[in-house]
Every structure is written in C-alpha cells, then in structure tokens.
Amino acid sequence: MALDQDTFDLLKDTVRRFVRERLVPAEDAVEEHDDVPPDILQDMKDLGLCGVSIPEEYGGLGLSMAQECEVAYELGQTALAFRSAVGTNIGIGSQGILMDGTPAQKAEYLPRIASGELIMSFALTEPDAGSDAASLKTRAVADGSDYLLSGSKRYITNAPRAGGFTLMARTGGAGASGISAFIVPATLPGITIGKPDRKMGQRGTKTCDVFLDQVRVPAANLIGGEPGKGFKTAMKVLDRGRLHISAIACGMARRILDVSIAYAQNRKQFGSRIGDFQLVQAMLADSQAELLAGWALVRETARAYDAKPPGASDPDVSMQASCTKLFTTEMVGRVADRGVQVHGGAGYMNEYKVERFYRDVRLLRLYEGTSQIQQLVIGKHLMRAP
Ligand SMILES: Cc1cc2nc3c(=O)[nH]c(=O)nc-3n(C[C@H](O)[C@H](O)[C@H](O)COP(=O)(O)OP(=O)(O)OC[C@H]3O[C@@H](n4cnc5c(N)ncnc54)[C@H](O)[C@@H]3O)c2cc1C
C-alpha cells in the first residue's frame, strides 16, 4: 500500500504549509486553553489526516509506513497536541481493526475513522498493568451473543474525544494468550470517562481513565472474531506506532534545532552572536548530527516495515522499530535539553517555545513502551539469535 509519488509529494507539501501557516500560529492558543481549537481539528480531518494509514478502499489516503513517517515528521514540527488529536486514528486506535479485523468490522469502522467522524482510542494500560500489559485485569465474560466487560483503563489518549475504543480485555486465563481485543463504542451503558489528567506537558492533548462496569459488547465486536488474539494485535499495533512516534520525535528535534539556531544567530554576548562561540556551535552540531542519524534510522526501518507482508509481525522489524524508538526519543530529549541550554535563562521562561517543547518531548520516552521496554525487546531478540 502506497500513494503514487506525485500525489504524495503534493500531500506532503500541503501538510508542510498547513503546519507552518495554520498550526504554528495557533500553538500559543493551544497552550493557553489546553485544547485544540475545533475549527483546526476539523481542518485536519478535512485534509485527510485521520486516514493517512487507512487504505483508499476504506476512504483513507493509503500511505505506506515510509510515507506516513514523512507526514509525521512534518506534523512533529509543531505543538504535539495537534498530532495527538489525530494520532490515535492514524495509529493505535485504528490499526488493530485494519490488521486483524473481520471484513465486516473493517467496512463498518474504517471509513468513519478515516474521515475523523469517529475518533478512536487505544485502551491497553490499566492502573496495575503498564509495562507489564499482559497482566491486565479488565474482564470480558461471554454472555449469550455478547461479552460483559468490567475493569478500568488508565491514561487513555483522546478518551474524552473518543467515539470508540480498541480495548484489550481478558477473555481467558492468565498471560498474553488470555487477552482479546474489542471494538467498544464509547456510548455503551456502563462506560464512564474519568476527569482529564493534568500533565507535565503536551497541553491540548487529552488523556483520562476509562471505567467499564458490566458493559455489554456484542461478540461481533471481538476483533477478528476469535478470542485470545488481542495481545498479539496490540503488539503489532505498537510496532507500527513506535515508528510513527520516532518520526514525530525527529520532526520535533528539527523544530527545536531551528528555534535554537535562530536564537544563537540573534542573541549577543561579549560583543558577538552566541552562535559564533564554538561551545555553542558544538551543542548545535551534536543535535544536528543526532537528528540526521535518527531520521535516517526512521526511514530505513520504515522501508523494512513496508517490505514485510502487510499485517504480519516480523521479529526483526519489531526489534528495529524498538531500536528506532529508543534512539529517536532519547535523541530528542538531548536535543531539547541542549536547546534550553543554547537559550540560557530564556530557555527556562514560558514565553520561549523551547521551554514548552522540552516538557512536551519527555512523554515520547514513556508511552508506547518506555525506553527500558524497548531495550528489553531488543535484548530478548539478540539473545534468541542462533
Ligand atoms: C500521556 C500519556 C498517554 C498515554 N496514552 C495511552 C493510550 O492511549 N493507551 C494506552 O493503553 N496507554 C497509554 N499510556 C500508557 C503508557 O503506555 C504507559 O504509561 C507506559 O507503557 C508505562 O507504563 P506505566 O506508566 O505503568 O509504568 P511502569 O510500567 O510502572 O514503569 C515504571 C518504570 O519501571 C520501568 N520498568 C517496568 N518494567 C520493567 C522491566 N521489566 N525492566 C526494566 N524496567 C522496567 C519502566 O521503564 C519505568 O521506568 C499513556 C501514558 C501517558 C503518560
């Protein structure tokens, strides 16, 4: 699946201009009001951004992973709240249905997800099951032609905006093989949305707990129609998501470097531009070199991802996706830290964008698998090698 090159180039150009002309000027409003303005969200939907990863037959743009990463790199160059508002539809909320859903599930949900009419969230994490997601406790008990779901989910991105959840619950015994994935409409009786989480950064993103109390979900909403496959689905979704996050990290590193260079060109001390001091240049140079390395890694891993059969999991590609997320999200943390340093005291002040970006990128090392979990995935893979 890929969009032809000419059409893709046009799309990328449009997204780049949209980011610069529409989103960047709205960054302060997002920070102040802790929300993405509804007209901007609508413009993002109209541009097709909710459907970049969904095939054209379901109303999406049908981008390859490599193309999705190019778009994510552009979206990463502005407040990360904009990307987050459509990010669950592009990735973790939709991909389980696309990869493992039945034809009927795909036909029913994907077109509405692609258009943005339906915002989907991904609900895996629970209060007692974060990195150890296979220990999740939310239960799904068969009851006639339905399942009754009870439990609670934590830190669910876009839950306050969501019309539905790709939600993992336990249909069987302990461990990963007892977990199934469901499509759960947010309007079902028994679902309660918690109060919005107050976070360190990424203002304008929405996360909260989701509580389920005997929620009656039709068995037809079991993804793929077969119980016990949900953990595998979730892990495949996360492999793809990790690449998307890596591209976002590179985009944000680009933006932080740009604002840092601009500051270094203008700020004068000791009668010179601070950017003329070699110690300041060293910080900028380290960030530039690491960004190039990270972005090359994203492109290479995305190519490997596209080369495998669609929807299949490949341990080599999973390992590469973990390497890519580990490197790029740690990299953008270092770039942001240097960005603050280049700005001196101004870098600690709210009115400078770099202060905000420094807080925003911290999350990238935590969700969709912490850096330690990426190390574990890589380490396990290496120890399995003959
Ligand atoms: C803003 C935000 C949005 C999120 N959005 C979503 C979402 O949409 N859907 C969703 O399902 N989840 C979401 N999450 C949850 C996120 O994926 C988890 O927070 C993350 O996986 C870590 O789990 P935890 O917070 O329980 O930390 P823990 O698992 O408790 O980890 C705490 C620390 O211990 C380390 N650790 C844990 N196990 C090991 C180990 N075996 N070896 C070494 N170190 C280890 C971790 O790396 C970390 O440093 C979101 C989280 C945040 C903060």
Tab-separated table of C-alpha atoms and ligand atoms in Angstrom:
chain	number	residue	atom	x	y	z
A	1	MET	CA	0.000	0.000	0.000
A	2	ALA	CA	1.418	3.383	-1.005
A	3	LEU	CA	0.237	6.598	-2.595
A	4	ASP	CA	1.799	7.329	-6.006
A	5	GLN	CA	4.828	9.594	-5.681
A	6	ASP	CA	3.404	12.716	-7.378
A	7	THR	CA	0.224	12.732	-5.307
A	8	PHE	CA	2.260	12.044	-2.184
A	9	ASP	CA	4.634	14.943	-2.896
A	10	LEU	CA	1.622	17.240	-3.222
A	11	LEU	CA	0.176	15.947	0.059
A	12	LYS	CA	3.460	16.416	1.895
A	13	ASP	CA	3.768	19.955	0.590
A	14	THR	CA	0.215	20.724	1.685
A	15	VAL	CA	0.839	19.312	5.173
A	16	ARG	CA	4.093	21.288	5.457
A	17	ARG	CA	2.325	24.531	4.541
A	18	PHE	CA	-0.603	23.711	6.846
A	19	VAL	CA	1.796	23.156	9.749
A	20	ARG	CA	3.600	26.458	9.147
A	21	GLU	CA	0.657	28.653	8.253
A	22	ARG	CA	-2.171	27.210	10.353
A	23	LEU	CA	-0.789	25.173	13.255
A	24	VAL	CA	2.350	27.043	14.339
A	25	PRO	CA	0.438	30.354	14.743
A	26	ALA	CA	-2.144	28.527	16.937
A	27	GLU	CA	0.444	26.987	19.306
A	28	ASP	CA	0.042	29.649	21.994
A	29	ALA	CA	-3.751	29.292	21.986
A	30	VAL	CA	-3.412	25.522	22.454
A	31	GLU	CA	-1.036	26.052	25.378
A	32	GLU	CA	-3.273	28.663	26.982
A	33	HIS	CA	-6.612	26.877	26.585
A	34	ASP	CA	-5.258	23.329	26.907
A	35	ASP	CA	-7.223	22.257	23.843
A	36	VAL	CA	-7.009	22.077	20.067
A	37	PRO	CA	-9.494	24.595	18.608
A	38	PRO	CA	-12.415	22.703	16.984
A	39	ASP	CA	-12.016	24.519	13.643
A	40	ILE	CA	-8.393	23.387	13.421
A	41	LEU	CA	-9.343	19.820	14.291
A	42	GLN	CA	-11.943	19.970	11.530
A	43	ASP	CA	-9.339	21.288	9.055
A	44	MET	CA	-7.056	18.403	9.989
A	45	LYS	CA	-9.870	15.947	9.314
A	46	ASP	CA	-10.682	17.677	6.006
A	47	LEU	CA	-7.051	17.332	4.956
A	48	GLY	CA	-7.454	13.578	5.414
A	49	LEU	CA	-5.029	13.373	8.317
A	50	CYS	CA	-7.184	10.919	10.299
A	51	GLY	CA	-6.954	8.456	7.422
A	52	VAL	CA	-3.325	8.553	6.301
A	53	SER	CA	-2.697	4.924	7.276
A	54	ILE	CA	-6.067	3.549	6.124
A	55	PRO	CA	-6.322	2.051	2.604
A	56	GLU	CA	-8.122	4.026	-0.097
A	57	GLU	CA	-10.852	1.343	-0.364
A	58	TYR	CA	-11.935	2.395	3.154
A	59	GLY	CA	-11.749	6.116	2.418
A	60	GLY	CA	-8.207	6.726	3.671
A	61	LEU	CA	-5.139	8.050	1.870
A	62	GLY	CA	-3.419	4.661	1.829
A	63	LEU	CA	0.096	5.781	2.694
A	64	SER	CA	2.915	3.314	3.159
A	65	MET	CA	4.735	3.357	6.512
A	66	ALA	CA	7.594	5.278	4.906
A	67	GLN	CA	5.141	7.885	3.620
A	68	GLU	CA	3.318	8.045	6.966
A	69	CYS	CA	6.654	8.772	8.641
A	70	GLU	CA	7.303	11.667	6.232
A	71	VAL	CA	3.911	13.159	7.144
A	72	ALA	CA	4.549	12.546	10.862
A	73	TYR	CA	7.917	14.317	10.528
A	74	GLU	CA	6.063	17.416	9.275
A	75	LEU	CA	3.382	17.182	11.990
A	76	GLY	CA	6.097	16.764	14.609
A	77	GLN	CA	7.364	20.259	13.878
A	78	THR	CA	4.607	21.960	15.832
A	79	ALA	CA	2.902	21.565	19.239
A	80	LEU	CA	2.498	17.829	19.700
A	81	ALA	CA	-1.151	18.277	20.738
A	82	PHE	CA	-2.164	18.675	17.094
A	83	ARG	CA	-0.611	15.349	16.146
A	84	SER	CA	-2.097	13.687	19.199
A	85	ALA	CA	-5.629	14.788	18.289
A	86	VAL	CA	-5.484	12.699	15.090
A	87	GLY	CA	-2.724	10.304	16.182
A	88	THR	CA	-4.933	7.593	17.647
A	89	ASN	CA	-6.982	7.435	14.430
A	90	ILE	CA	-3.806	7.217	12.345
A	91	GLY	CA	-2.242	4.590	14.560
A	92	ILE	CA	-3.066	2.805	17.750
A	93	GLY	CA	-6.867	3.271	17.583
A	94	SER	CA	-7.372	2.073	14.011
A	95	GLN	CA	-4.582	-0.329	13.149
A	96	GLY	CA	-5.843	-3.283	15.206
A	97	ILE	CA	-9.057	-3.243	13.164
A	98	LEU	CA	-7.133	-2.866	9.903
A	99	MET	CA	-4.598	-5.594	10.698
A	100	ASP	CA	-6.784	-8.217	12.338
A	101	GLY	CA	-10.429	-7.129	11.975
A	102	THR	CA	-13.023	-9.120	10.044
A	103	PRO	CA	-14.133	-7.750	6.652
A	104	ALA	CA	-17.405	-6.599	8.287
A	105	GLN	CA	-15.545	-4.769	11.091
A	106	LYS	CA	-13.262	-3.039	8.591
A	107	ALA	CA	-16.178	-1.985	6.414
A	108	GLU	CA	-18.168	-0.683	9.377
A	109	TYR	CA	-15.479	1.270	11.232
A	110	LEU	CA	-12.537	2.196	8.992
A	111	PRO	CA	-14.336	4.700	6.719
A	112	ARG	CA	-15.619	6.663	9.746
A	113	ILE	CA	-12.186	6.549	11.396
A	114	ALA	CA	-10.511	7.707	8.163
A	115	SER	CA	-12.828	10.705	7.829
A	116	GLY	CA	-12.465	11.613	11.501
A	117	GLU	CA	-16.207	11.260	12.091
A	118	LEU	CA	-15.245	8.614	14.658
A	119	ILE	CA	-12.306	9.302	16.988
A	120	MET	CA	-10.844	6.010	18.209
A	121	SER	CA	-8.667	5.483	21.278
A	122	PHE	CA	-6.474	2.552	22.210
A	123	ALA	CA	-7.118	1.182	25.682
A	124	LEU	CA	-4.470	-1.251	26.890
A	125	THR	CA	-2.915	0.308	30.013
A	126	GLU	CA	-4.516	-0.168	33.452
A	127	PRO	CA	-3.688	1.069	36.944
A	128	ASP	CA	-1.793	-2.170	37.702
A	129	ALA	CA	-0.727	-3.071	34.162
A	130	GLY	CA	1.582	-0.636	32.350
A	131	SER	CA	4.847	-2.040	31.007
A	132	ASP	CA	3.545	-5.465	32.009
A	133	ALA	CA	0.480	-5.111	29.792
A	134	ALA	CA	-0.017	-8.889	29.597
A	135	SER	CA	-1.095	-8.817	33.248
A	136	LEU	CA	-4.154	-6.644	32.526
A	137	LYS	CA	-7.233	-7.405	34.625
A	138	THR	CA	-10.195	-5.979	32.701
A	139	ARG	CA	-12.514	-8.949	32.238
A	140	ALA	CA	-14.696	-9.841	29.282
A	141	VAL	CA	-17.139	-12.609	30.168
A	142	ALA	CA	-19.191	-14.278	27.433
A	143	ASP	CA	-22.931	-13.823	27.961
A	144	GLY	CA	-25.113	-15.182	25.138
A	145	SER	CA	-24.109	-13.375	21.951
A	146	ASP	CA	-22.378	-10.613	23.940
A	147	TYR	CA	-19.453	-10.085	26.279
A	148	LEU	CA	-19.759	-8.231	29.579
A	149	LEU	CA	-16.700	-6.028	30.155
A	150	SER	CA	-15.621	-4.719	33.568
A	151	GLY	CA	-12.419	-3.004	34.656
A	152	SER	CA	-10.534	0.241	34.346
A	153	LYS	CA	-8.106	1.685	31.835
A	154	ARG	CA	-5.551	4.398	32.570
A	155	TYR	CA	-4.006	7.373	30.677
A	156	ILE	CA	-6.071	6.750	27.549
A	157	THR	CA	-5.182	9.294	24.871
A	158	ASN	CA	-8.184	11.022	23.300
A	159	ALA	CA	-10.638	9.177	25.568
A	160	PRO	CA	-12.542	12.427	26.268
A	161	ARG	CA	-12.955	12.922	22.494
A	162	ALA	CA	-13.425	9.262	21.547
A	163	GLY	CA	-16.439	7.695	19.893
A	164	GLY	CA	-14.903	4.269	20.384
A	165	PHE	CA	-12.052	2.243	21.842
A	166	THR	CA	-9.850	-0.542	20.606
A	167	LEU	CA	-9.827	-2.147	24.014
A	168	MET	CA	-7.936	-5.136	25.364
A	169	ALA	CA	-9.679	-7.331	27.945
A	170	ARG	CA	-9.201	-10.777	29.417
A	171	THR	CA	-11.469	-13.483	27.970
A	172	GLY	CA	-9.300	-16.395	29.093
A	173	GLY	CA	-6.707	-17.343	31.704
A	174	ALA	CA	-3.594	-15.532	32.857
A	175	GLY	CA	-0.991	-14.137	30.479
A	176	ALA	CA	-0.972	-12.831	26.938
A	177	SER	CA	-2.951	-15.708	25.414
A	178	GLY	CA	-5.976	-14.891	27.596
A	179	ILE	CA	-6.345	-11.390	26.128
A	180	SER	CA	-8.762	-10.366	23.375
A	181	ALA	CA	-9.231	-7.055	21.555
A	182	PHE	CA	-12.671	-5.465	21.237
A	183	ILE	CA	-14.159	-2.521	19.403
A	184	VAL	CA	-16.092	-0.744	22.160
A	185	PRO	CA	-18.367	2.185	21.254
A	186	ALA	CA	-17.936	4.952	23.852
A	187	THR	CA	-21.684	5.425	24.168
A	188	LEU	CA	-22.420	1.960	25.597
A	189	PRO	CA	-24.098	1.951	29.021
A	190	GLY	CA	-21.640	1.234	31.845
A	191	ILE	CA	-18.762	3.292	30.412
A	192	THR	CA	-17.585	6.263	32.459
A	193	ILE	CA	-14.858	8.664	31.408
A	194	GLY	CA	-12.631	9.971	34.223
A	195	LYS	CA	-11.653	13.571	34.706
A	196	PRO	CA	-8.925	14.845	32.351
A	197	ASP	CA	-5.369	14.115	33.534
A	198	ARG	CA	-3.238	17.154	34.376
A	199	LYS	CA	0.118	16.591	32.743
A	200	MET	CA	3.713	17.907	32.650
A	201	GLY	CA	3.449	18.958	29.018
A	202	GLN	CA	1.699	18.421	25.708
A	203	ARG	CA	-1.084	20.748	26.778
A	204	GLY	CA	-4.036	20.327	24.459
A	205	THR	CA	-3.685	16.547	24.457
A	206	LYS	CA	-6.492	14.745	26.253
A	207	THR	CA	-5.988	11.679	28.405
A	208	CYS	CA	-8.044	10.160	31.196
A	209	ASP	CA	-9.140	6.937	32.853
A	210	VAL	CA	-11.940	4.871	31.343
A	211	PHE	CA	-14.104	2.754	33.653
A	212	LEU	CA	-16.191	-0.193	32.476
A	213	ASP	CA	-18.956	-1.633	34.608
A	214	GLN	CA	-20.691	-4.653	33.050
A	215	VAL	CA	-20.549	-3.078	29.600
A	216	ARG	CA	-22.454	-5.255	27.144
A	217	VAL	CA	-20.401	-5.530	23.943
A	218	PRO	CA	-21.683	-7.684	21.058
A	219	ALA	CA	-19.449	-10.654	20.247
A	220	ALA	CA	-19.413	-9.260	16.692
A	221	ASN	CA	-17.091	-6.557	18.089
A	222	LEU	CA	-14.386	-9.032	19.058
A	223	ILE	CA	-11.573	-8.050	16.667
A	224	GLY	CA	-11.020	-10.876	14.179
A	225	GLY	CA	-13.873	-12.865	15.732
A	226	GLU	CA	-11.539	-15.174	17.630
A	227	PRO	CA	-10.690	-14.770	21.341
A	228	GLY	CA	-7.124	-14.891	22.661
A	229	LYS	CA	-5.502	-12.928	19.822
A	230	GLY	CA	-5.747	-9.467	21.372
A	231	PHE	CA	-2.285	-9.192	22.872
A	232	LYS	CA	-0.653	-10.081	19.549
A	233	THR	CA	-2.835	-7.480	17.856
A	234	ALA	CA	-1.809	-4.864	20.439
A	235	MET	CA	1.891	-5.627	19.977
A	236	LYS	CA	1.640	-5.360	16.177
A	237	VAL	CA	-0.167	-2.045	16.558
A	238	LEU	CA	2.589	-0.811	18.865
A	239	ASP	CA	5.373	-1.804	16.429
A	240	ARG	CA	3.829	0.486	13.876
A	241	GLY	CA	3.077	3.159	16.484
A	242	ARG	CA	6.699	3.152	17.624
A	243	LEU	CA	7.827	4.123	14.138
A	244	HIS	CA	5.245	6.885	13.958
A	245	ILE	CA	6.406	8.259	17.332
A	246	SER	CA	10.019	8.079	16.122
A	247	ALA	CA	9.180	10.235	13.109
A	248	ILE	CA	7.375	12.706	15.405
A	249	ALA	CA	10.475	12.809	17.630
A	250	CYS	CA	12.644	13.674	14.611
A	251	GLY	CA	10.220	16.380	13.474
A	252	MET	CA	10.265	17.960	16.916
A	253	ALA	CA	14.073	17.718	17.060
A	254	ARG	CA	14.142	19.629	13.743
A	255	ARG	CA	11.896	22.360	15.175
A	256	ILE	CA	13.906	22.666	18.400
A	257	LEU	CA	17.123	22.886	16.409
A	258	ASP	CA	15.599	25.571	14.156
A	259	VAL	CA	14.480	27.750	17.092
A	260	SER	CA	17.859	27.220	18.769
A	261	ILE	CA	19.807	28.252	15.640
A	262	ALA	CA	17.612	31.342	15.251
A	263	TYR	CA	18.245	32.280	18.876
A	264	ALA	CA	22.005	31.705	18.527
A	265	GLN	CA	22.060	33.951	15.458
A	266	ASN	CA	20.369	36.825	17.268
A	267	ARG	CA	21.469	36.781	20.892
A	268	LYS	CA	24.674	38.741	21.530
A	269	GLN	CA	27.101	38.388	24.453
A	270	PHE	CA	30.716	39.548	24.761
A	271	GLY	CA	30.095	41.618	21.616
A	272	SER	CA	29.366	38.579	19.396
A	273	ARG	CA	26.442	36.409	18.380
A	274	ILE	CA	26.410	33.492	20.828
A	275	GLY	CA	26.264	31.188	17.778
A	276	ASP	CA	29.760	32.344	16.871
A	277	PHE	CA	31.140	30.773	20.049
A	278	GLN	CA	32.411	27.305	19.306
A	279	LEU	CA	30.986	25.853	22.527
A	280	VAL	CA	27.501	26.910	21.402
A	281	GLN	CA	28.160	25.592	17.897
A	282	ALA	CA	29.170	22.262	19.441
A	283	MET	CA	25.732	21.930	21.050
A	284	LEU	CA	24.003	22.739	17.766
A	285	ALA	CA	26.310	20.406	15.835
A	286	ASP	CA	25.687	17.486	18.200
A	287	SER	CA	21.934	17.983	17.825
A	288	GLN	CA	22.177	18.208	14.036
A	289	ALA	CA	24.280	15.041	13.806
A	290	GLU	CA	21.965	13.079	16.094
A	291	LEU	CA	18.896	14.273	14.223
A	292	LEU	CA	20.336	13.132	10.893
A	293	ALA	CA	21.193	9.750	12.411
A	294	GLY	CA	17.720	9.370	13.933
A	295	TRP	CA	15.898	10.364	10.778
A	296	ALA	CA	17.996	8.003	8.643
A	297	LEU	CA	17.109	5.221	11.090
A	298	VAL	CA	13.384	6.002	10.851
A	299	ARG	CA	13.492	5.924	7.051
A	300	GLU	CA	15.423	2.669	6.974
A	301	THR	CA	13.141	0.923	9.485
A	302	ALA	CA	10.028	2.201	7.712
A	303	ARG	CA	11.378	0.681	4.481
A	304	ALA	CA	11.889	-2.653	6.278
A	305	TYR	CA	8.374	-2.374	7.716
A	306	ASP	CA	6.895	-1.836	4.241
A	307	ALA	CA	8.846	-4.792	2.839
A	308	LYS	CA	7.175	-7.367	5.104
A	309	PRO	CA	3.715	-8.806	4.331
A	310	PRO	CA	1.019	-6.320	5.479
A	311	GLY	CA	-0.383	-7.081	8.940
A	312	ALA	CA	2.246	-9.762	9.627
A	313	SER	CA	4.603	-9.480	12.567
A	314	ASP	CA	8.317	-9.897	11.903
A	315	PRO	CA	10.633	-10.173	14.937
A	316	ASP	CA	13.496	-8.455	13.077
A	317	VAL	CA	11.317	-5.485	12.165
A	318	SER	CA	9.913	-5.320	15.734
A	319	MET	CA	13.466	-5.207	17.051
A	320	GLN	CA	14.360	-2.458	14.559
A	321	ALA	CA	11.239	-0.479	15.498
A	322	SER	CA	12.276	-0.683	19.167
A	323	CYS	CA	15.827	0.445	18.299
A	324	THR	CA	14.356	3.344	16.345
A	325	LYS	CA	12.003	4.467	19.109
A	326	LEU	CA	14.705	4.082	21.747
A	327	PHE	CA	17.237	6.124	19.786
A	328	THR	CA	14.989	8.874	18.418
A	329	THR	CA	13.013	9.588	21.595
A	330	GLU	CA	16.168	9.676	23.723
A	331	MET	CA	17.761	11.803	20.982
A	332	VAL	CA	15.004	14.417	21.017
A	333	GLY	CA	15.340	14.591	24.813
A	334	ARG	CA	19.011	15.505	24.403
A	335	VAL	CA	18.224	17.957	21.596
A	336	ALA	CA	15.598	19.661	23.775
A	337	ASP	CA	17.991	19.830	26.710
A	338	ARG	CA	20.665	21.458	24.536
A	339	GLY	CA	18.009	23.755	23.076
A	340	VAL	CA	17.252	25.086	26.563
A	341	GLN	CA	20.997	25.480	27.209
A	342	VAL	CA	21.521	27.469	23.996
A	343	HIS	CA	18.718	29.805	25.114
A	344	GLY	CA	20.323	30.372	28.537
A	345	GLY	CA	17.880	31.788	31.100
A	346	ALA	CA	15.368	32.499	28.349
A	347	GLY	CA	15.117	28.747	27.800
A	348	TYR	CA	13.569	28.421	31.245
A	349	MET	CA	10.900	31.024	30.531
A	350	ASN	CA	7.401	30.102	29.430
A	351	GLU	CA	7.300	32.579	26.582
A	352	TYR	CA	10.041	30.751	24.701
A	353	LYS	CA	8.856	27.770	22.709
A	354	VAL	CA	11.861	25.690	23.683
A	355	GLU	CA	10.692	25.529	27.321
A	356	ARG	CA	7.387	24.037	26.173
A	357	PHE	CA	8.974	21.603	23.718
A	358	TYR	CA	11.379	20.423	26.433
A	359	ARG	CA	8.375	19.362	28.544
A	360	ASP	CA	6.419	18.042	25.568
A	361	VAL	CA	9.041	15.583	24.330
A	362	ARG	CA	9.516	13.972	27.741
A	363	LEU	CA	6.417	11.866	27.118
A	364	LEU	CA	7.855	10.269	23.984
A	365	ARG	CA	10.218	8.157	26.109
A	366	LEU	CA	7.346	6.867	28.231
A	367	TYR	CA	4.385	5.807	26.143
A	368	GLU	CA	4.069	3.055	23.538
A	369	GLY	CA	6.743	1.295	25.608
A	370	THR	CA	9.267	3.078	27.840
A	371	SER	CA	12.920	3.219	26.793
A	372	GLN	CA	13.592	0.309	29.155
A	373	ILE	CA	10.900	-1.784	27.462
A	374	GLN	CA	12.476	-1.031	24.062
A	375	GLN	CA	15.822	-2.190	25.488
A	376	LEU	CA	14.165	-5.389	26.722
A	377	VAL	CA	12.604	-6.096	23.302
A	378	ILE	CA	15.982	-5.557	21.621
A	379	GLY	CA	17.884	-7.547	24.251
A	380	LYS	CA	15.488	-10.509	24.117
A	381	HIS	CA	15.720	-10.583	20.325
A	382	LEU	CA	19.518	-10.609	20.448
A	383	MET	CA	19.618	-13.415	22.995
A	384	ARG	CA	17.316	-15.517	20.800
A	385	ALA	CA	19.705	-15.285	17.852
A	386	PRO	CA	21.425	-18.562	16.934
B	1	LIG	C1	0.211	10.997	28.453
B	1	LIG	C2	0.104	9.525	28.297
B	1	LIG	C3	-0.676	8.989	27.300
B	1	LIG	C4	-0.852	7.607	27.202
B	1	LIG	N1	-1.713	7.098	26.262
B	1	LIG	C5	-2.035	5.776	26.298
B	1	LIG	C6	-3.058	5.252	25.459
B	1	LIG	O1	-3.639	5.954	24.614
B	1	LIG	N2	-3.392	3.946	25.583
B	1	LIG	C7	-2.775	3.115	26.474
B	1	LIG	O2	-3.136	1.954	26.530
B	1	LIG	N3	-1.783	3.577	27.277
B	1	LIG	C8	-1.414	4.885	27.216
B	1	LIG	N4	-0.439	5.368	28.048
B	1	LIG	C9	0.218	4.469	28.984
B	1	LIG	C10	1.691	4.230	28.695
B	1	LIG	O3	1.866	3.417	27.582
B	1	LIG	C11	2.308	3.662	29.981
B	1	LIG	O4	2.333	4.723	30.938
B	1	LIG	C12	3.695	3.094	29.770
B	1	LIG	O5	3.643	1.927	28.990
B	1	LIG	C13	4.418	2.771	31.083
B	1	LIG	O6	3.607	2.083	31.974
B	1	LIG	P1	3.464	2.603	33.486
B	1	LIG	O7	3.134	4.062	33.411
B	1	LIG	O8	2.533	1.741	34.200
B	1	LIG	O9	4.911	2.499	34.075
B	1	LIG	P2	5.544	1.202	34.778
B	1	LIG	O10	5.329	0.012	33.911
B	1	LIG	O11	5.089	1.144	36.176
B	1	LIG	O12	7.092	1.564	34.734
B	1	LIG	C14	7.739	2.365	35.714
B	1	LIG	C15	9.252	2.305	35.448
B	1	LIG	O13	9.719	0.951	35.576
B	1	LIG	C16	10.368	0.559	34.376
B	1	LIG	N5	10.123	-0.870	34.163
B	1	LIG	C17	8.933	-1.537	34.171
B	1	LIG	N6	9.128	-2.832	33.937
B	1	LIG	C18	10.456	-3.003	33.736
B	1	LIG	C19	11.292	-4.115	33.430
B	1	LIG	N7	10.786	-5.354	33.255
B	1	LIG	N8	12.622	-3.918	33.320
B	1	LIG	C20	13.145	-2.682	33.470
B	1	LIG	N9	12.418	-1.584	33.751
B	1	LIG	C21	11.095	-1.749	33.879
B	1	LIG	C22	9.770	1.434	33.295
B	1	LIG	O14	10.621	1.533	32.153
B	1	LIG	C23	9.619	2.744	34.018
B	1	LIG	O15	10.861	3.400	34.041
B	1	LIG	C24	-0.188	6.753	28.109
B	1	LIG	C25	0.644	7.291	29.093
B	1	LIG	C26	0.791	8.651	29.203
B	1	LIG	C27	1.665	9.194	30.305
